[in-house]
mmCIF file of C-alpha atoms in Angstrom:
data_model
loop_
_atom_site.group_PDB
_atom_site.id
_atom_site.type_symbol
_atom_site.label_atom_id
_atom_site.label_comp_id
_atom_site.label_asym_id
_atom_site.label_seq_id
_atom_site.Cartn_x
_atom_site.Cartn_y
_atom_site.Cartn_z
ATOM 1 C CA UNK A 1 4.965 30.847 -5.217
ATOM 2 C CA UNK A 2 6.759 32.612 -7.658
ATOM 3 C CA UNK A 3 4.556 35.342 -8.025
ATOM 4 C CA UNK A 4 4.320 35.785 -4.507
ATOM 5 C CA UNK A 5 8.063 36.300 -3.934
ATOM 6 C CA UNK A 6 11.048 39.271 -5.242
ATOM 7 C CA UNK A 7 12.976 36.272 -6.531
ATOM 8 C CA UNK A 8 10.589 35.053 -8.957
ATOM 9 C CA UNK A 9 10.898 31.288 -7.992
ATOM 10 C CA UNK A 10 8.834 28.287 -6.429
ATOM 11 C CA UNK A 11 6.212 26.303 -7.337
ATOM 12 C CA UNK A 12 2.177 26.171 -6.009
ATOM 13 C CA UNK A 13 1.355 25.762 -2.292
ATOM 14 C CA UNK A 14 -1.265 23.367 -1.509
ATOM 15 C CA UNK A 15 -3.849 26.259 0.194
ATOM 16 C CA UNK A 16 -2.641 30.175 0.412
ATOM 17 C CA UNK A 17 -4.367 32.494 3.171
ATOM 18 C CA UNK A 18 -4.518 36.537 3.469
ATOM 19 C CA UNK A 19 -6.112 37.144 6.687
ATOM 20 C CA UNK A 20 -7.666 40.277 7.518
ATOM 21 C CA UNK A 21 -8.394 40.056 11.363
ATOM 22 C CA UNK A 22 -6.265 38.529 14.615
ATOM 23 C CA UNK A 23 -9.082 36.072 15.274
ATOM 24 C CA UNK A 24 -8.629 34.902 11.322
ATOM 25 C CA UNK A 25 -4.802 34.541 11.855
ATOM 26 C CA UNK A 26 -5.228 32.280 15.282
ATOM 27 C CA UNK A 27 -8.268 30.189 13.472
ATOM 28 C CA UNK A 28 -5.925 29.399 10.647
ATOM 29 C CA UNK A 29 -3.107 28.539 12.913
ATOM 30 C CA UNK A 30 -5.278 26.202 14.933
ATOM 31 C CA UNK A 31 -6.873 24.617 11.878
ATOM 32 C CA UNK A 32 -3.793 23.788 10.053
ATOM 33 C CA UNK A 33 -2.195 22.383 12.948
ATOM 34 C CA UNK A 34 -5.094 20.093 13.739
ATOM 35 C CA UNK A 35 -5.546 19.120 10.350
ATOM 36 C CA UNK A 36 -0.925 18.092 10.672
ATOM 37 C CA UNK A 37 -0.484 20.908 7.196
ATOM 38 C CA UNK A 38 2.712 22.477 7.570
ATOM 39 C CA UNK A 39 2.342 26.540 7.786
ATOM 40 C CA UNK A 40 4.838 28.829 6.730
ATOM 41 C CA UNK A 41 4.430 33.055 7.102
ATOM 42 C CA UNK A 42 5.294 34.885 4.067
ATOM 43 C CA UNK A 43 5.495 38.884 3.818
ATOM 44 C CA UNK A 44 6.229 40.566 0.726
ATOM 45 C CA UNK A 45 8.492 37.763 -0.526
ATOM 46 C CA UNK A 46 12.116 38.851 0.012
ATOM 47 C CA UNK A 47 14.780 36.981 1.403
ATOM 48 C CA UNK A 48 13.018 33.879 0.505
ATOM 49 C CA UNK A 49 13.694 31.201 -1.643
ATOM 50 C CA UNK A 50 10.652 28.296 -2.121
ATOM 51 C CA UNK A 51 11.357 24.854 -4.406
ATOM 52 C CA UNK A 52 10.771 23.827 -7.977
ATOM 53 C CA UNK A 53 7.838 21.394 -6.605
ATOM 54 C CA UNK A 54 6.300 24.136 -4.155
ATOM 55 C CA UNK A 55 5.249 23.999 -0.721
ATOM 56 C CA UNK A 56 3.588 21.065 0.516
ATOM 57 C CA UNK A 57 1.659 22.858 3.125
ATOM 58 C CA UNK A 58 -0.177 26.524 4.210
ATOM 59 C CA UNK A 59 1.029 29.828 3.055
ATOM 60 C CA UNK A 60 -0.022 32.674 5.712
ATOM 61 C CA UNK A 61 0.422 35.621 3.799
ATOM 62 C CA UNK A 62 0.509 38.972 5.672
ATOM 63 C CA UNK A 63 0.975 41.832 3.018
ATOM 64 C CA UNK A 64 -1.495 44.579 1.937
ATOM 65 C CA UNK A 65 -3.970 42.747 3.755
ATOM 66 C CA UNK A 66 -2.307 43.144 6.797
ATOM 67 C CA UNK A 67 -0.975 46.519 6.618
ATOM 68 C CA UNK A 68 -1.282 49.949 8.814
ATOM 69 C CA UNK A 69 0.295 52.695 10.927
ATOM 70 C CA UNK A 70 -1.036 54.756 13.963
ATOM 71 C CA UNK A 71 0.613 56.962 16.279
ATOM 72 C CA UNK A 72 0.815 56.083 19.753
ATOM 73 C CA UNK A 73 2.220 59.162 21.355
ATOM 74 C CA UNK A 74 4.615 62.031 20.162
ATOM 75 C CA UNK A 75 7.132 59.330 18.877
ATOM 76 C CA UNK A 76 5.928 55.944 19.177
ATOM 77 C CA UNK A 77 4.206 53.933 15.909
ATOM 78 C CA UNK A 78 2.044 50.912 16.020
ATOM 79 C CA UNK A 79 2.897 49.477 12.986
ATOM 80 C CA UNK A 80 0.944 45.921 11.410
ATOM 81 C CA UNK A 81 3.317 43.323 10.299
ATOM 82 C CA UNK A 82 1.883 43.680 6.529
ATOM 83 C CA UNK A 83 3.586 47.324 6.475
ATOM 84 C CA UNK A 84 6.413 47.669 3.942
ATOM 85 C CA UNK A 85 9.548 49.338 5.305
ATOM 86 C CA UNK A 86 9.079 51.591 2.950
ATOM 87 C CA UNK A 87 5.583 52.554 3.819
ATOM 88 C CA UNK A 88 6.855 52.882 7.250
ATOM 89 C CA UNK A 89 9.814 55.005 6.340
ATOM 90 C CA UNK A 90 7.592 57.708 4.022
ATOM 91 C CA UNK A 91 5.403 57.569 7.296
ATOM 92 C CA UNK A 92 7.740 58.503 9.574
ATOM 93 C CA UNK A 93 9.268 61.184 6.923
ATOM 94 C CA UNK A 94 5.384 63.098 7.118
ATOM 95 C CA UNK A 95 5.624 63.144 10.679
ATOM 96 C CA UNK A 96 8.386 64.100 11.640
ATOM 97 C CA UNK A 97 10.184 61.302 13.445
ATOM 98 C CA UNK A 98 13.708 60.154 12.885
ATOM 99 C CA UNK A 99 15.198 56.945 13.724
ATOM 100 C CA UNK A 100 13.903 54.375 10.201
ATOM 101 C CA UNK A 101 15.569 56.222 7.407
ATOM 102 C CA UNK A 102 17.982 53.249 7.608
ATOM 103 C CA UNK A 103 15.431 50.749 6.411
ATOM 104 C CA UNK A 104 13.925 53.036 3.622
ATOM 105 C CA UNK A 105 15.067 50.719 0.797
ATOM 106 C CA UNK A 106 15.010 47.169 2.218
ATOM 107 C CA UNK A 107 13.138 44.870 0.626
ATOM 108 C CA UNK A 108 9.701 43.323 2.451
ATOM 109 C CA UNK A 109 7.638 44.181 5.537
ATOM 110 C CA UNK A 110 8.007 44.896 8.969
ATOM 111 C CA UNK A 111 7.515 41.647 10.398
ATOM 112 C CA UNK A 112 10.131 40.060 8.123
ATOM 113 C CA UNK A 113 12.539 42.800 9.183
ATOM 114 C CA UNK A 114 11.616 42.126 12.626
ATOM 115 C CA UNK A 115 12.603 38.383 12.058
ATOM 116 C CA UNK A 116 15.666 38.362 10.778
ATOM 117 C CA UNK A 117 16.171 41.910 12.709
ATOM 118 C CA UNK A 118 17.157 43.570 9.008
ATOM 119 C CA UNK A 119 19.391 46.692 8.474
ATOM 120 C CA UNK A 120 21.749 48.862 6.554
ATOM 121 C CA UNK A 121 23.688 52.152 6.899
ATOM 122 C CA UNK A 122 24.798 51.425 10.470
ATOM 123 C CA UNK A 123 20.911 51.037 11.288
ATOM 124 C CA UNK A 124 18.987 48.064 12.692
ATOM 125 C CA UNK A 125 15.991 47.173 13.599
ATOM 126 C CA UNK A 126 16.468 46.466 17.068
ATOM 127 C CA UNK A 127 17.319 50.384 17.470
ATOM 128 C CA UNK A 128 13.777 51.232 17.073
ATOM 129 C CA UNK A 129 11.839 48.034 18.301
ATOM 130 C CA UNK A 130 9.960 48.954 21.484
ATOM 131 C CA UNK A 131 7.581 45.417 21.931
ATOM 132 C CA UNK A 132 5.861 43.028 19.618
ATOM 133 C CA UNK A 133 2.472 41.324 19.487
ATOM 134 C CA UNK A 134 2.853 37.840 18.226
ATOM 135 C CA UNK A 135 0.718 34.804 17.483
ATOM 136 C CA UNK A 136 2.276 31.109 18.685
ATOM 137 C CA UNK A 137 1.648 27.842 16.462
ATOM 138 C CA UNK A 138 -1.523 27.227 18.348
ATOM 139 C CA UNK A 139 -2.796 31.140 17.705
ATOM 140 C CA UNK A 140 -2.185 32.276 21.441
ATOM 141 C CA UNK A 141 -1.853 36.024 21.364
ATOM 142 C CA UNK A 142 1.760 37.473 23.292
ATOM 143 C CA UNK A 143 3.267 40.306 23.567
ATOM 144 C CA UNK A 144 7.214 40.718 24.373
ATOM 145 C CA UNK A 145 9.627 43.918 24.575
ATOM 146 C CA UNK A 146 12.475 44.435 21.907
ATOM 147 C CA UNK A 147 15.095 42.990 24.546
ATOM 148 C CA UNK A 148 12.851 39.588 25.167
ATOM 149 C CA UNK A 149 13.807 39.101 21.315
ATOM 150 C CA UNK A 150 17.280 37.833 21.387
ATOM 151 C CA UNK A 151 18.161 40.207 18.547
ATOM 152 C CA UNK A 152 21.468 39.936 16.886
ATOM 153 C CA UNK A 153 22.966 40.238 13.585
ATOM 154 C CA UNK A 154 20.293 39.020 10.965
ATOM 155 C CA UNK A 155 18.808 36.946 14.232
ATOM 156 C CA UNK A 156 15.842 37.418 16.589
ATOM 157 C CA UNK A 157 14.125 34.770 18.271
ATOM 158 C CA UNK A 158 11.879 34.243 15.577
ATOM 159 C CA UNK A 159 14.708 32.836 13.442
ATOM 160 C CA UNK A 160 14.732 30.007 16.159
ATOM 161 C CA UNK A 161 11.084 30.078 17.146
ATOM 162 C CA UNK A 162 7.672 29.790 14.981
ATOM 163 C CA UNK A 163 5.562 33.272 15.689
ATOM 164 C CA UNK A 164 3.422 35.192 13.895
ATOM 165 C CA UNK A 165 4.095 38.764 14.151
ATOM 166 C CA UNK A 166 0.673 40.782 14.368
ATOM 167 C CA UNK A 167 2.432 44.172 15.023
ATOM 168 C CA UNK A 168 5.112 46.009 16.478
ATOM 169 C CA UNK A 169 5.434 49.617 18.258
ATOM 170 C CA UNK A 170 8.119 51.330 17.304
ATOM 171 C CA UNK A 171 9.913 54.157 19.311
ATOM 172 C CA UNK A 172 11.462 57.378 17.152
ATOM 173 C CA UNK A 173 12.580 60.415 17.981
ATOM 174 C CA UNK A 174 11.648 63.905 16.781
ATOM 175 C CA UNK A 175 13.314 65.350 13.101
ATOM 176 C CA UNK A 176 13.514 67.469 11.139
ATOM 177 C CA UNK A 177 11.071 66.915 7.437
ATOM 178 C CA UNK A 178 13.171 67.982 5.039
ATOM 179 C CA UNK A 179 16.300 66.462 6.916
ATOM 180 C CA UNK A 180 15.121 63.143 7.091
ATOM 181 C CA UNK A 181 13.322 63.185 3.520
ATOM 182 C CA UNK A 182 17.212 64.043 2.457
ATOM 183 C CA UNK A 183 18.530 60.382 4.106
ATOM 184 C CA UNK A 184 15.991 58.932 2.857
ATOM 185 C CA UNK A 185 16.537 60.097 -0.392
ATOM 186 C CA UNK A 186 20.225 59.671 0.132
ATOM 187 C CA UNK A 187 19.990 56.496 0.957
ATOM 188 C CA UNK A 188 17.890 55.290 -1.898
ATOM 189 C CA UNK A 189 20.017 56.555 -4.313
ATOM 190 C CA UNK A 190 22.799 54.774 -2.900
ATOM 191 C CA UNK A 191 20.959 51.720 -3.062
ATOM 192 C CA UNK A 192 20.306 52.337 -6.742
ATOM 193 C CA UNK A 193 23.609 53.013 -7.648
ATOM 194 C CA UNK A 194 25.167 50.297 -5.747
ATOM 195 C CA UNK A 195 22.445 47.766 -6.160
ATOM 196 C CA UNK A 196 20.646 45.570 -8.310
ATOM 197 C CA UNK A 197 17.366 46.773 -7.230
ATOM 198 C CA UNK A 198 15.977 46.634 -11.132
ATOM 199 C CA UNK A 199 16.777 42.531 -11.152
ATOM 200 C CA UNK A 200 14.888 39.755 -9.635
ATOM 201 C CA UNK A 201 16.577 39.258 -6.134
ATOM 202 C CA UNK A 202 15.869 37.956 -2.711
ATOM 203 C CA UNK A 203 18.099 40.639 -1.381
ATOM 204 C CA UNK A 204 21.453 40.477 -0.257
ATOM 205 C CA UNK A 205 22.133 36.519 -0.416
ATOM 206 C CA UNK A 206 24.790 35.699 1.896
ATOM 207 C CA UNK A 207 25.560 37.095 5.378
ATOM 208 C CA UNK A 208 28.215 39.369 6.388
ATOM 209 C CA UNK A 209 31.051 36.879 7.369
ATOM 210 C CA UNK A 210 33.125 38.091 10.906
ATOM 211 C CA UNK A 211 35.744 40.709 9.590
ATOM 212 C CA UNK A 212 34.817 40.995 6.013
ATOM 213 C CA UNK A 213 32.178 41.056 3.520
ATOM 214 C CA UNK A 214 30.469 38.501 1.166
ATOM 215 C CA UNK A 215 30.616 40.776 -1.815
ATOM 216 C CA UNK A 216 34.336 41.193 -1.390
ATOM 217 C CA UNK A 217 34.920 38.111 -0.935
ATOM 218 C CA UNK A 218 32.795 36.907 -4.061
ATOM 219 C CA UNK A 219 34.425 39.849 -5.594
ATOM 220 C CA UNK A 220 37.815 39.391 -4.981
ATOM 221 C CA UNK A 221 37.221 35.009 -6.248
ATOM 222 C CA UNK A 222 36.428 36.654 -9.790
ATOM 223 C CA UNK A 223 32.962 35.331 -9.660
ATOM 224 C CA UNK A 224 30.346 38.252 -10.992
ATOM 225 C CA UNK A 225 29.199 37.094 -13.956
ATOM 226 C CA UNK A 226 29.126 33.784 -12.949
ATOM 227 C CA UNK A 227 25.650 31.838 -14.408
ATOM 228 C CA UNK A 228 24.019 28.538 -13.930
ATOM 229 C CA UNK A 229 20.717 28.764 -16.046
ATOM 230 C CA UNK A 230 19.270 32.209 -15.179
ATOM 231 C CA UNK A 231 20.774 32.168 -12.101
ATOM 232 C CA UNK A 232 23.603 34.958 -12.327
ATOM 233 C CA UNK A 233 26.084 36.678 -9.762
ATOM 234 C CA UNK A 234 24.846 39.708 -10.145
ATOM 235 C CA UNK A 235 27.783 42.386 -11.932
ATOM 236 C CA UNK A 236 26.491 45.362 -10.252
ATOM 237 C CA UNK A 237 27.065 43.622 -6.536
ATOM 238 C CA UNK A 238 28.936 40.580 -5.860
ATOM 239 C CA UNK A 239 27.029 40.282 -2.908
ATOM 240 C CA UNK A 240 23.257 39.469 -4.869
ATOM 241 C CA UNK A 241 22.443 36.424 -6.655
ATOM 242 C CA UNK A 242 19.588 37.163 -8.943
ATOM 243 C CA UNK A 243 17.630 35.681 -11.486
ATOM 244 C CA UNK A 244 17.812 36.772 -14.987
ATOM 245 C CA UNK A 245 14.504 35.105 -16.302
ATOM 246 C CA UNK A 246 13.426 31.858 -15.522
ATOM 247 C CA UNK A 247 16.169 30.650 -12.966
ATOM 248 C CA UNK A 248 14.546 27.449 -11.348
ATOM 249 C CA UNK A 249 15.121 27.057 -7.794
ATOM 250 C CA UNK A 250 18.127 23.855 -8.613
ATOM 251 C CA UNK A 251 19.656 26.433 -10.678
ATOM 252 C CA UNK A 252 20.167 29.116 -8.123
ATOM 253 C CA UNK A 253 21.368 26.576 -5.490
ATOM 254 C CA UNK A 254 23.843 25.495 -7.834
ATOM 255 C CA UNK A 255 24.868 28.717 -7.937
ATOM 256 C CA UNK A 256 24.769 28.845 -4.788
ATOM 257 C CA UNK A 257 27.147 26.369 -3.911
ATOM 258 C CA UNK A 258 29.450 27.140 -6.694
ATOM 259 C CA UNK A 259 30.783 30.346 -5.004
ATOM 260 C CA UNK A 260 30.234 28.883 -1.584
ATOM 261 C CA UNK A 261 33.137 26.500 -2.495
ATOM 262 C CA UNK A 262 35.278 28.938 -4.431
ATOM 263 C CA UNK A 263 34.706 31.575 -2.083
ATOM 264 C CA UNK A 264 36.128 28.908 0.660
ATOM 265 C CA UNK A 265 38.757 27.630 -1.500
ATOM 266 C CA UNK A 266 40.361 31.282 -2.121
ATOM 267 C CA UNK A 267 40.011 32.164 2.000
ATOM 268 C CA UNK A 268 39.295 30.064 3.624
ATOM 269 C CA UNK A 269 35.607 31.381 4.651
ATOM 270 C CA UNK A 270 32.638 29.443 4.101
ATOM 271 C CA UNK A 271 29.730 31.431 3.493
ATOM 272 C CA UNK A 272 26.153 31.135 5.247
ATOM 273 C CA UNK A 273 23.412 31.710 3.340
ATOM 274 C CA UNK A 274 21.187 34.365 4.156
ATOM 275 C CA UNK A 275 17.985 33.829 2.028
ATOM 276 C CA UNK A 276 15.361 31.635 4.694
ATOM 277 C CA UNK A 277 14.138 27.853 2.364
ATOM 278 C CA UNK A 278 10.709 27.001 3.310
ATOM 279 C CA UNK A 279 10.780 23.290 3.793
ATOM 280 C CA UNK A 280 7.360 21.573 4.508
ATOM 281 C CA UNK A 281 8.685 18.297 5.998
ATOM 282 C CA UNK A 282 10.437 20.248 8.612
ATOM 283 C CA UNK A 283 7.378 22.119 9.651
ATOM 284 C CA UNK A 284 5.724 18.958 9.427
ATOM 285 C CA UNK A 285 8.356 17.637 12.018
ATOM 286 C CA UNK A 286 7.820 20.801 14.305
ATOM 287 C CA UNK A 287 4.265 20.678 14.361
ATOM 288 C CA UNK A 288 4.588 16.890 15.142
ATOM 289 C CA UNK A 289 6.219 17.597 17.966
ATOM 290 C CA UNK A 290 4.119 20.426 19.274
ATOM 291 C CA UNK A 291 0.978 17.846 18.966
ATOM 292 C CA UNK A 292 3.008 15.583 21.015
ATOM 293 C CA UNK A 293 3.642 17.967 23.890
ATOM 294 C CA UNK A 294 0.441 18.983 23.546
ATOM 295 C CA UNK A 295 -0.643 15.296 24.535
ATOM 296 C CA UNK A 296 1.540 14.532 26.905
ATOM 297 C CA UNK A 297 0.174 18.249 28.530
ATOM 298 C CA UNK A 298 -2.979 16.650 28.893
ATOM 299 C CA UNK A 299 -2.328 13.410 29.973
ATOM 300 C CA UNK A 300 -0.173 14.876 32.754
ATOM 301 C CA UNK A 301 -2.982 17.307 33.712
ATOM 302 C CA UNK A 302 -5.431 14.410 33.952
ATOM 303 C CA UNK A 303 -3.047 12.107 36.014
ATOM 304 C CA UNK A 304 -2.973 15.225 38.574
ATOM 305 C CA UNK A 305 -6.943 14.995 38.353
ATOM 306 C CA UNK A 306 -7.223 11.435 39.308
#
């Protein structure tokens, strides 16, 4: 999975899928779950981190295969889950509409951004979400409005719940061209200068503790610099973990847990990581127990019958 991710780490799946249609997506859904493989929905590969030994199970990869924009209306977007941020971003820069400039430079699609309800530059995602079309883990097709999402910082109820996010409409406002191709270019700048967007990264790796910051904190502990293997704290940004060359997933949680603890010696803060770890026994488990509700479903439906 390596080459399938920004952080350049994780070993083989056992079968990897790029579906093209809706029908595809539900059919591999239903399939895996009948046939007990664990499934796991990647994007573009940011803010994710997959083991040395792989993933024991389904990759459902929604990328360039699953990408595309229309207009609804004067300032609403259908956007596919596949869509990079930045795709959607020049998009709304051509047309016109204000409102994404925020998510210009993060890392990874839609749908991911969606999840884990991403943003930067007093932006997020939820600003902008109108509804979502979304597959369940048997490939039933729903549809739910921004507010039905539970969205909080880096949190939606997709964080909590398995879904497959088909597409999302997406409600801007009217802008000025050249004033949002500024922000935009503003903005990505900023990034550049602040970030180390030419490393290997998952994106920012920890989340924003209540009344401070992870790269201060990691900062202020004296920890840039800091290695295990390839795995480095990044000098440019205390706040990215990156690998250097051939970090191995053990090496980066290491790392990991090496500023964790200093971090929480020097303040007393523990820090939560924000990168998501694919685990294929746990999917197994919450398939498991989908199968099992799905039986006892049936038996009680029969019972009624009789």
């Amino acid at each position: 999975m390596k080459n399938h991710t920004t952080l350049k780490i994780g070993g083989p799946a056992r079968r990897f899928f790029e579906p093209e249609t809706i029908e595809d997506m539900a059919q591999i859904l239903q399939e895996s779950l009948e046939e007990e493989a664990p499934l796991f929905v990647l994007g573009n590969g940011s803010n994710v981190l997959f083991p040395d030994e792989g993933y024991d199970g389904w990759i459902l990869h929604l990328g360039p295969n699953w990408s595309g924009i229309e207009l609804v209306d004067a300032c609403r977007l259908r956007v596919k889950s596949g869509t990079t941020n930045q795709e959607l971003a020049r998009f709304t820069r051509l047309a016109g509409l204000a409102g994404y400039e925020f998510a210009s430079g993060i890392p990874g699609t839609v749908g991911g951004a969606i999840v884990m309800n991403a943003g930067a530059y007093d932006g997020e995602t939820v600003d902008v979400l109108e509804s979502v079309r979304w597959l369940d883990r048997r490939g039933n097709l729903h549809v739910a409005a921004g507010e039905e999402l539970d969205m909080g910082y880096r949190h939606s109820r997709f964080s909590d719940e398995f879904g497959v996010i088909v597409d999302a409409v997406y409600r801007l406002r009217p802008g000025d061209t050249k004033a949002i191709e500024q922000r935009i270019d503003e903005l990505t700048q900023k990034r550049w200068s602040k970030q180390p967007m030419e490393a290997a990264s998952a994106g920012s790796t920890f989340k924003r503790p209540a009344g401070s910051f992870a790269s201060k904190l990691i900062h202020e502990s004296g920890l840039q610099g800091l290695r295990v293997g390839d795995a480095i704290v990044s000098e440019k940004h205390a706040g990215f973990l990156i690998n250097a060359g051939e970090a191995t997933c053990g090496e980066f949680l290491e790392l990991v847990r090496q500023v964790q603890e200093k971090v929480e010696s020097d303040s007393g803060i523990r820090l939560e990581l924000e990168i998501r770890r694919p685990d294929a026994a746990a999917d197994a488990a919450r398939d498991a127990a989908l199968r099992r509700q799905a039986e006892t479903e049936m038996e009680e439906g029969e019972e009624q019958e009789d």
